[in-house]
Coordinates of C-alpha atoms and ligand atoms in Angstrom, one line a residue:
M1 CA -92.9 -4.4 -77.5
S2 CA -95.0 -7.6 -77.7
E3 CA -93.7 -10.9 -78.9
T4 CA -96.3 -10.7 -81.7
S5 CA -94.3 -8.1 -83.5
P6 CA -90.8 -9.5 -84.1
K7 CA -90.3 -7.5 -87.3
L8 CA -91.1 -4.2 -85.6
R9 CA -88.8 -5.2 -82.7
A10 CA -85.9 -6.0 -85.1
E11 CA -86.4 -2.7 -86.9
L12 CA -86.5 -0.7 -83.6
D13 CA -83.4 -2.4 -82.4
G14 CA -81.6 -1.2 -85.5
I15 CA -82.4 2.4 -85.1
P16 CA -79.8 4.4 -83.2
T17 CA -81.0 6.5 -80.3
Y18 CA -80.7 10.2 -80.4
K19 CA -78.5 11.4 -77.6
P20 CA -79.3 14.9 -76.5
G21 CA -76.7 17.0 -74.8
K22 CA -76.4 16.0 -71.2
P23 CA -78.1 18.3 -68.7
A24 CA -75.8 20.1 -66.2
A25 CA -75.6 18.2 -62.9
A26 CA -77.6 20.1 -60.3
D27 CA -75.3 19.0 -57.5
G28 CA -72.0 19.7 -59.2
P29 CA -69.8 22.8 -59.0
V30 CA -71.3 25.7 -61.0
A31 CA -72.7 23.8 -63.8
F32 CA -72.9 25.3 -67.3
K33 CA -74.6 23.4 -70.1
L34 CA -72.5 23.8 -73.2
S35 CA -73.7 20.5 -74.8
S36 CA -76.7 21.3 -76.9
N37 CA -75.9 24.5 -78.8
E38 CA -78.6 26.3 -76.9
N39 CA -78.9 30.0 -76.5
P40 CA -77.6 30.9 -72.9
Y41 CA -79.8 34.0 -72.6
P42 CA -83.1 33.7 -70.8
P43 CA -86.3 34.4 -72.7
L44 CA -87.0 38.1 -73.4
P45 CA -89.7 39.3 -71.0
G46 CA -92.0 40.3 -73.9
V47 CA -91.7 36.9 -75.5
M48 CA -92.3 35.2 -72.2
E49 CA -95.5 37.3 -71.6
T50 CA -96.8 36.4 -75.0
A51 CA -96.2 32.7 -74.3
I52 CA -97.9 33.0 -70.9
A53 CA -100.9 34.6 -72.5
A54 CA -101.1 31.7 -75.0
A55 CA -100.8 29.2 -72.1
R56 CA -104.1 30.5 -70.8
N57 CA -105.8 28.7 -73.7
F58 CA -104.0 25.4 -73.7
N59 CA -107.3 23.5 -73.2
R60 CA -107.7 24.4 -77.0
Y61 CA -105.8 23.0 -79.9
P62 CA -103.4 25.4 -81.7
D63 CA -104.0 26.9 -85.1
M64 CA -103.2 23.9 -87.2
A65 CA -102.1 26.0 -90.2
C66 CA -99.9 28.2 -88.1
S67 CA -101.3 31.1 -90.1
G68 CA -100.1 34.0 -87.9
L69 CA -96.6 32.6 -87.9
M70 CA -96.7 31.8 -91.6
N71 CA -97.8 35.4 -92.4
E72 CA -95.0 36.8 -90.2
L73 CA -92.4 34.6 -91.8
S74 CA -93.6 35.4 -95.3
E75 CA -93.3 39.1 -94.6
R76 CA -90.0 38.9 -92.7
F77 CA -88.2 36.8 -95.3
G78 CA -90.0 38.0 -98.4
V79 CA -91.2 34.6 -99.5
P80 CA -94.8 33.6 -100.4
A81 CA -96.7 31.8 -97.6
T82 CA -97.2 28.9 -100.1
H83 CA -93.4 28.4 -100.0
L84 CA -93.4 27.9 -96.2
A85 CA -94.0 24.9 -93.9
T86 CA -93.6 24.9 -90.1
G87 CA -92.9 21.9 -87.9
T88 CA -92.0 20.6 -84.5
G89 CA -88.5 22.0 -84.5
S90 CA -86.5 21.9 -87.7
V91 CA -85.7 18.3 -86.9
G92 CA -89.5 17.6 -87.3
V93 CA -89.5 19.4 -90.6
A94 CA -86.4 17.4 -91.7
Q95 CA -88.1 14.2 -90.8
S96 CA -91.2 15.2 -92.9
L97 CA -88.8 16.1 -95.8
I98 CA -87.3 12.7 -95.7
Q99 CA -90.6 10.9 -95.3
S100 CA -92.2 12.8 -98.2
T101 CA -89.3 12.1 -100.6
S102 CA -87.6 8.9 -99.6
G103 CA -88.5 5.3 -98.6
P104 CA -87.1 1.8 -98.9
G105 CA -84.6 1.5 -101.8
D106 CA -83.9 5.3 -101.8
E107 CA -80.7 7.0 -100.7
V108 CA -80.4 10.0 -98.4
M109 CA -76.9 11.6 -98.6
Y110 CA -75.1 13.9 -96.2
A111 CA -71.6 14.6 -95.0
W112 CA -70.2 12.8 -92.0
R113 CA -69.8 13.7 -89.3
S114 CA -72.8 16.0 -89.3
F115 CA -76.0 16.5 -87.4
E116 CA -76.7 13.2 -85.7
A117 CA -80.4 13.2 -86.4
Y118 CA -79.8 12.6 -90.2
P119 CA -79.0 8.9 -89.9
I120 CA -81.8 8.4 -87.4
I121 CA -84.6 10.0 -89.4
T122 CA -83.3 8.4 -92.6
Q123 CA -83.5 5.0 -91.0
I124 CA -87.0 5.7 -89.7
S125 CA -88.1 6.4 -93.2
G126 CA -86.7 3.0 -94.4
A127 CA -84.3 4.8 -96.8
T128 CA -80.5 4.2 -96.9
S129 CA -78.0 6.7 -95.6
V130 CA -75.0 7.6 -97.8
Q131 CA -72.4 9.3 -95.6
V132 CA -69.6 11.2 -97.4
P133 CA -66.7 11.9 -95.0
L134 CA -65.7 15.5 -94.3
T135 CA -62.3 16.5 -95.7
A136 CA -59.2 16.5 -93.4
G137 CA -60.0 20.2 -92.8
E138 CA -63.5 19.1 -91.5
V139 CA -65.4 20.7 -94.4
H140 CA -68.0 19.2 -96.7
D141 CA -66.4 17.4 -99.6
L142 CA -68.8 18.5 -102.3
D143 CA -66.9 16.9 -105.1
A144 CA -67.1 13.5 -103.4
M145 CA -70.8 14.1 -102.6
A146 CA -71.6 15.0 -106.3
A147 CA -69.7 11.8 -107.3
A148 CA -71.7 9.7 -104.9
I149 CA -75.1 10.6 -106.4
T150 CA -76.8 7.6 -107.9
E151 CA -80.2 7.1 -109.5
R152 CA -81.5 6.1 -106.1
T153 CA -80.4 9.4 -104.4
R154 CA -83.6 11.3 -103.4
L155 CA -82.4 13.9 -100.9
I156 CA -79.1 15.5 -99.9
F157 CA -78.5 17.5 -96.7
V158 CA -75.9 20.2 -96.7
C159 CA -75.6 21.4 -93.1
N160 CA -74.3 25.0 -93.3
P161 CA -72.6 25.7 -90.9
N162 CA -72.0 22.0 -90.2
N163 CA -72.8 20.6 -86.8
P164 CA -70.5 19.7 -85.0
T165 CA -67.6 21.2 -86.8
G166 CA -68.9 24.8 -87.4
T167 CA -67.4 24.8 -90.8
V168 CA -69.1 26.3 -93.9
V169 CA -69.7 25.8 -97.5
R170 CA -69.1 29.0 -99.5
R171 CA -71.2 30.5 -102.4
A172 CA -69.1 29.5 -105.4
E173 CA -68.6 25.9 -104.4
L174 CA -72.2 25.4 -103.4
E175 CA -73.5 26.8 -106.7
R176 CA -71.0 24.5 -108.5
F177 CA -72.3 21.5 -106.6
L178 CA -75.9 22.4 -107.1
D179 CA -75.3 22.6 -110.9
R180 CA -74.2 19.0 -110.7
V181 CA -77.2 17.7 -108.8
P182 CA -80.0 16.2 -111.0
S183 CA -83.2 18.3 -110.8
D184 CA -85.2 15.4 -109.3
V185 CA -82.9 15.2 -106.2
L186 CA -83.9 17.6 -103.4
V187 CA -81.0 19.4 -101.7
V188 CA -81.8 20.6 -98.2
L189 CA -79.7 23.5 -96.9
D190 CA -79.9 23.1 -93.1
E191 CA -79.3 26.6 -91.8
A192 CA -80.0 26.0 -88.1
Y193 CA -77.1 28.3 -87.2
R194 CA -77.5 30.9 -90.0
E195 CA -77.7 33.9 -87.8
F196 CA -74.3 33.3 -86.4
I197 CA -72.5 33.5 -89.8
R198 CA -70.2 36.4 -90.3
D199 CA -68.3 35.2 -93.4
A200 CA -69.7 37.1 -96.3
E201 CA -68.9 34.3 -98.7
V202 CA -71.4 32.0 -97.1
P203 CA -74.6 32.3 -99.1
D204 CA -78.0 32.9 -97.7
G205 CA -80.0 29.8 -98.6
L206 CA -83.0 31.9 -99.3
E207 CA -81.2 33.5 -102.2
I208 CA -80.2 30.2 -103.5
Y209 CA -83.6 28.5 -103.3
R210 CA -85.3 31.2 -105.4
D211 CA -83.9 30.0 -108.7
R212 CA -83.7 26.4 -107.8
P213 CA -86.9 24.4 -107.4
N214 CA -85.0 21.4 -106.0
V215 CA -83.5 23.4 -103.1
A216 CA -85.2 23.6 -99.6
V217 CA -84.0 25.7 -96.7
L218 CA -84.4 24.6 -93.1
R219 CA -84.4 27.2 -90.3
T220 CA -85.2 27.0 -86.6
F221 CA -86.2 29.2 -83.7
S222 CA -84.2 27.0 -81.3
K223 CA -80.8 28.7 -81.6
A224 CA -80.5 32.5 -82.3
Y225 CA -84.1 33.1 -81.3
G226 CA -83.7 31.1 -78.0
L227 CA -86.9 29.0 -78.2
A228 CA -85.3 25.5 -78.1
G229 CA -87.8 24.3 -75.5
L230 CA -90.9 25.4 -77.5
R231 CA -90.0 23.3 -80.6
V232 CA -90.7 25.3 -83.7
G233 CA -88.8 25.3 -87.0
F234 CA -89.7 25.9 -90.7
A235 CA -88.7 25.2 -94.2
V236 CA -88.7 27.4 -97.3
A237 CA -89.1 25.6 -100.6
H238 CA -91.0 25.8 -103.9
E239 CA -94.6 24.8 -103.8
P240 CA -94.7 21.1 -104.5
V241 CA -92.2 20.5 -101.7
A242 CA -93.7 23.0 -99.3
A243 CA -97.2 21.7 -100.0
A244 CA -96.1 18.1 -99.4
L245 CA -94.6 19.2 -96.1
R246 CA -97.8 20.9 -95.0
K247 CA -99.8 17.9 -96.0
T248 CA -97.7 15.4 -94.1
A249 CA -97.0 17.4 -91.0
V250 CA -98.1 16.0 -87.7
P251 CA -101.5 17.7 -87.1
F252 CA -101.2 20.4 -84.4
G253 CA -97.5 19.7 -84.2
V254 CA -96.6 23.3 -83.2
S255 CA -98.2 24.5 -80.0
Q256 CA -99.9 27.9 -79.8
L257 CA -97.3 28.9 -77.2
A258 CA -94.6 28.1 -79.8
Q259 CA -96.4 29.9 -82.6
D260 CA -97.1 33.0 -80.6
A261 CA -93.6 33.1 -79.1
A262 CA -92.0 32.7 -82.6
V263 CA -94.1 35.6 -83.9
A264 CA -93.1 37.7 -80.8
S265 CA -89.4 36.7 -81.4
L266 CA -89.5 37.9 -85.0
R267 CA -90.9 41.2 -83.8
A268 CA -88.1 41.4 -81.2
E269 CA -85.5 40.4 -83.7
D270 CA -83.3 43.5 -83.2
E271 CA -82.7 42.6 -79.6
L272 CA -82.3 38.9 -80.2
L273 CA -79.8 39.5 -83.0
G274 CA -77.9 41.9 -80.7
R275 CA -77.5 38.9 -78.3
V276 CA -76.3 36.8 -81.2
G277 CA -73.7 39.5 -81.9
S278 CA -72.5 39.2 -78.3
L279 CA -72.2 35.4 -78.7
V280 CA -70.3 35.9 -81.9
C281 CA -67.8 38.1 -80.0
E282 CA -67.5 35.4 -77.3
R283 CA -67.0 32.8 -80.1
T284 CA -64.0 34.8 -81.4
R285 CA -62.6 35.0 -77.8
V286 CA -63.0 31.3 -77.3
Y287 CA -61.6 30.4 -80.7
E288 CA -58.6 32.7 -80.3
G289 CA -58.0 31.5 -76.8
L290 CA -57.9 27.9 -77.9
V291 CA -55.6 28.7 -80.8
A292 CA -53.3 30.6 -78.4
Q293 CA -53.2 27.5 -76.2
G294 CA -52.0 25.5 -79.2
W295 CA -55.2 23.7 -80.1
T296 CA -56.1 23.1 -83.8
V297 CA -59.6 24.4 -84.1
P298 CA -61.6 24.5 -87.4
E299 CA -62.8 28.0 -88.1
T300 CA -66.4 28.1 -86.9
Q301 CA -69.4 30.1 -88.1
A302 CA -71.8 28.6 -85.6
N303 CA -72.4 29.0 -81.8
F304 CA -70.0 26.2 -81.0
V305 CA -66.4 25.0 -81.5
W306 CA -65.1 21.6 -82.4
L307 CA -62.0 20.0 -80.9
R308 CA -60.8 16.7 -82.5
L309 CA -59.5 14.8 -79.6
G310 CA -59.6 11.2 -80.8
E311 CA -58.9 8.8 -77.9
Q312 CA -58.7 11.7 -75.4
T313 CA -62.3 12.7 -76.1
L314 CA -64.0 11.2 -73.1
D315 CA -61.2 12.2 -70.7
F316 CA -61.5 15.8 -71.9
A317 CA -65.3 15.8 -71.5
A318 CA -64.8 14.4 -68.0
A319 CA -62.3 17.1 -67.1
C320 CA -64.8 19.7 -68.3
E321 CA -67.6 18.2 -66.3
S322 CA -65.5 18.2 -63.1
A323 CA -64.7 21.8 -63.7
G324 CA -68.5 22.6 -64.0
V325 CA -69.1 22.7 -67.8
V326 CA -70.9 20.0 -69.6
V327 CA -69.7 19.6 -73.2
R328 CA -70.8 17.2 -75.9
P329 CA -68.4 14.3 -76.6
F330 CA -68.5 12.1 -79.7
A331 CA -66.5 9.1 -78.4
G332 CA -63.2 8.5 -80.3
E333 CA -63.7 11.6 -82.4
G334 CA -64.0 14.9 -80.6
V335 CA -65.8 17.3 -78.4
R336 CA -68.3 20.0 -79.4
V337 CA -68.6 22.9 -77.1
T338 CA -71.4 25.5 -77.3
I339 CA -70.5 29.1 -76.8
G340 CA -72.2 30.2 -73.6
E341 CA -72.2 33.1 -71.3
G342 CA -68.7 34.7 -70.6
E343 CA -68.2 32.9 -67.3
A344 CA -69.0 29.5 -68.8
N345 CA -66.6 30.2 -71.6
D346 CA -63.9 31.2 -69.1
V347 CA -64.3 28.0 -67.2
F348 CA -64.1 26.0 -70.4
L349 CA -60.9 27.9 -71.6
H350 CA -59.2 27.3 -68.2
T351 CA -60.0 23.6 -68.4
A352 CA -58.8 23.3 -72.0
E353 CA -55.5 25.0 -71.0
A354 CA -55.0 22.7 -68.0
F355 CA -55.7 19.6 -70.2
R356 CA -53.0 20.4 -72.8
Ligands
LIG401 N1 -80.2 21.1 -87.7 C1 -79.0 21.1 -87.1 C2 -77.8 21.2 -87.9 C3 -79.0 21.1 -85.7 O1 -77.8 21.2 -85.1 C4 -80.2 21.1 -85.0 C5 -80.2 21.1 -83.5 N2 -79.2 20.5 -82.8 C6 -81.4 21.0 -85.7 C7 -81.4 21.0 -87.1 C8 -82.7 20.8 -85.0 O2 -83.1 21.9 -84.2 P1 -84.5 22.0 -83.8 O3 -85.3 20.8 -84.0 O4 -84.5 22.4 -82.3 O5 -85.1 23.1 -84.6

């Protein structure tokens, strides 16, 4: 950055850096990457073929309106296309949501710890983060969040299930909370891990948003649909919010590869959701294995588990890495471990047992 822009330099210095999950070391023992909540299955052949066909035209810009994908989403989820907005991953949509609602002097609220992009994209918009601690049981403290609303609150994220704890907010408490949120505050239900939920008491955000114009739902193709590398996510919200998102989206922010692969994935949903079912079985096995070893593990409805390790966090992560699994440490707090393929989960369980 040039010396001519000290203000920009100072602002950039204050923005925390997003730390993606570490890649697995190529030269280590069998290296499994369990650090970014990705889908361990390789792309479906049909989806891959569709993406390759789209790649033949990458001298052309993509369809800026994502019309094919919007139509498919509209049909699949039973929402009008006017209520949809797509973006460069759901984190791209989240960033647009903050930028179109909040700026300097405004507050963006979310539980903490939660998805680490929230503080970063809030700071980029110039708004102030209000972080409300999770309860001792690692769940959203919705009473404390309702109490923390001020006249400056513009947007509230509810990450359901929560990253990195995997814990959920259930229907009755969510409805009670939403009843307490003023109608000019937008509540974003971040449902990046929606497809992994098996608890019937966790509401589908798409049912909640219908009667609530100040609720937006955020979804992604990165997890259950296995398209993390293609960067496509979407929001469902009433028209003024969805229209603002479409207007402020980065032009051509979703590649044609991503759009076509997302459509192909929706059409291959049965197979993809079957894989999710297998991962949910693995999740139960890992959870029960850890509990049998004596660990305290919050009940998870996502494709990862959370171990609160405090000062032992980095040692535990290092032990996993030497055994060939890369996990995601949050220094001084705990470790988030993605549910991977059976073999990866076995290596992780053995390491966890040896560490105790
Ligand atoms: N929300 C949550 C809660 C997440 O954990 C993630 C990914 N780690 C995202 C949103 C963003 O996912 P993507 O941008 O790949 O859609």
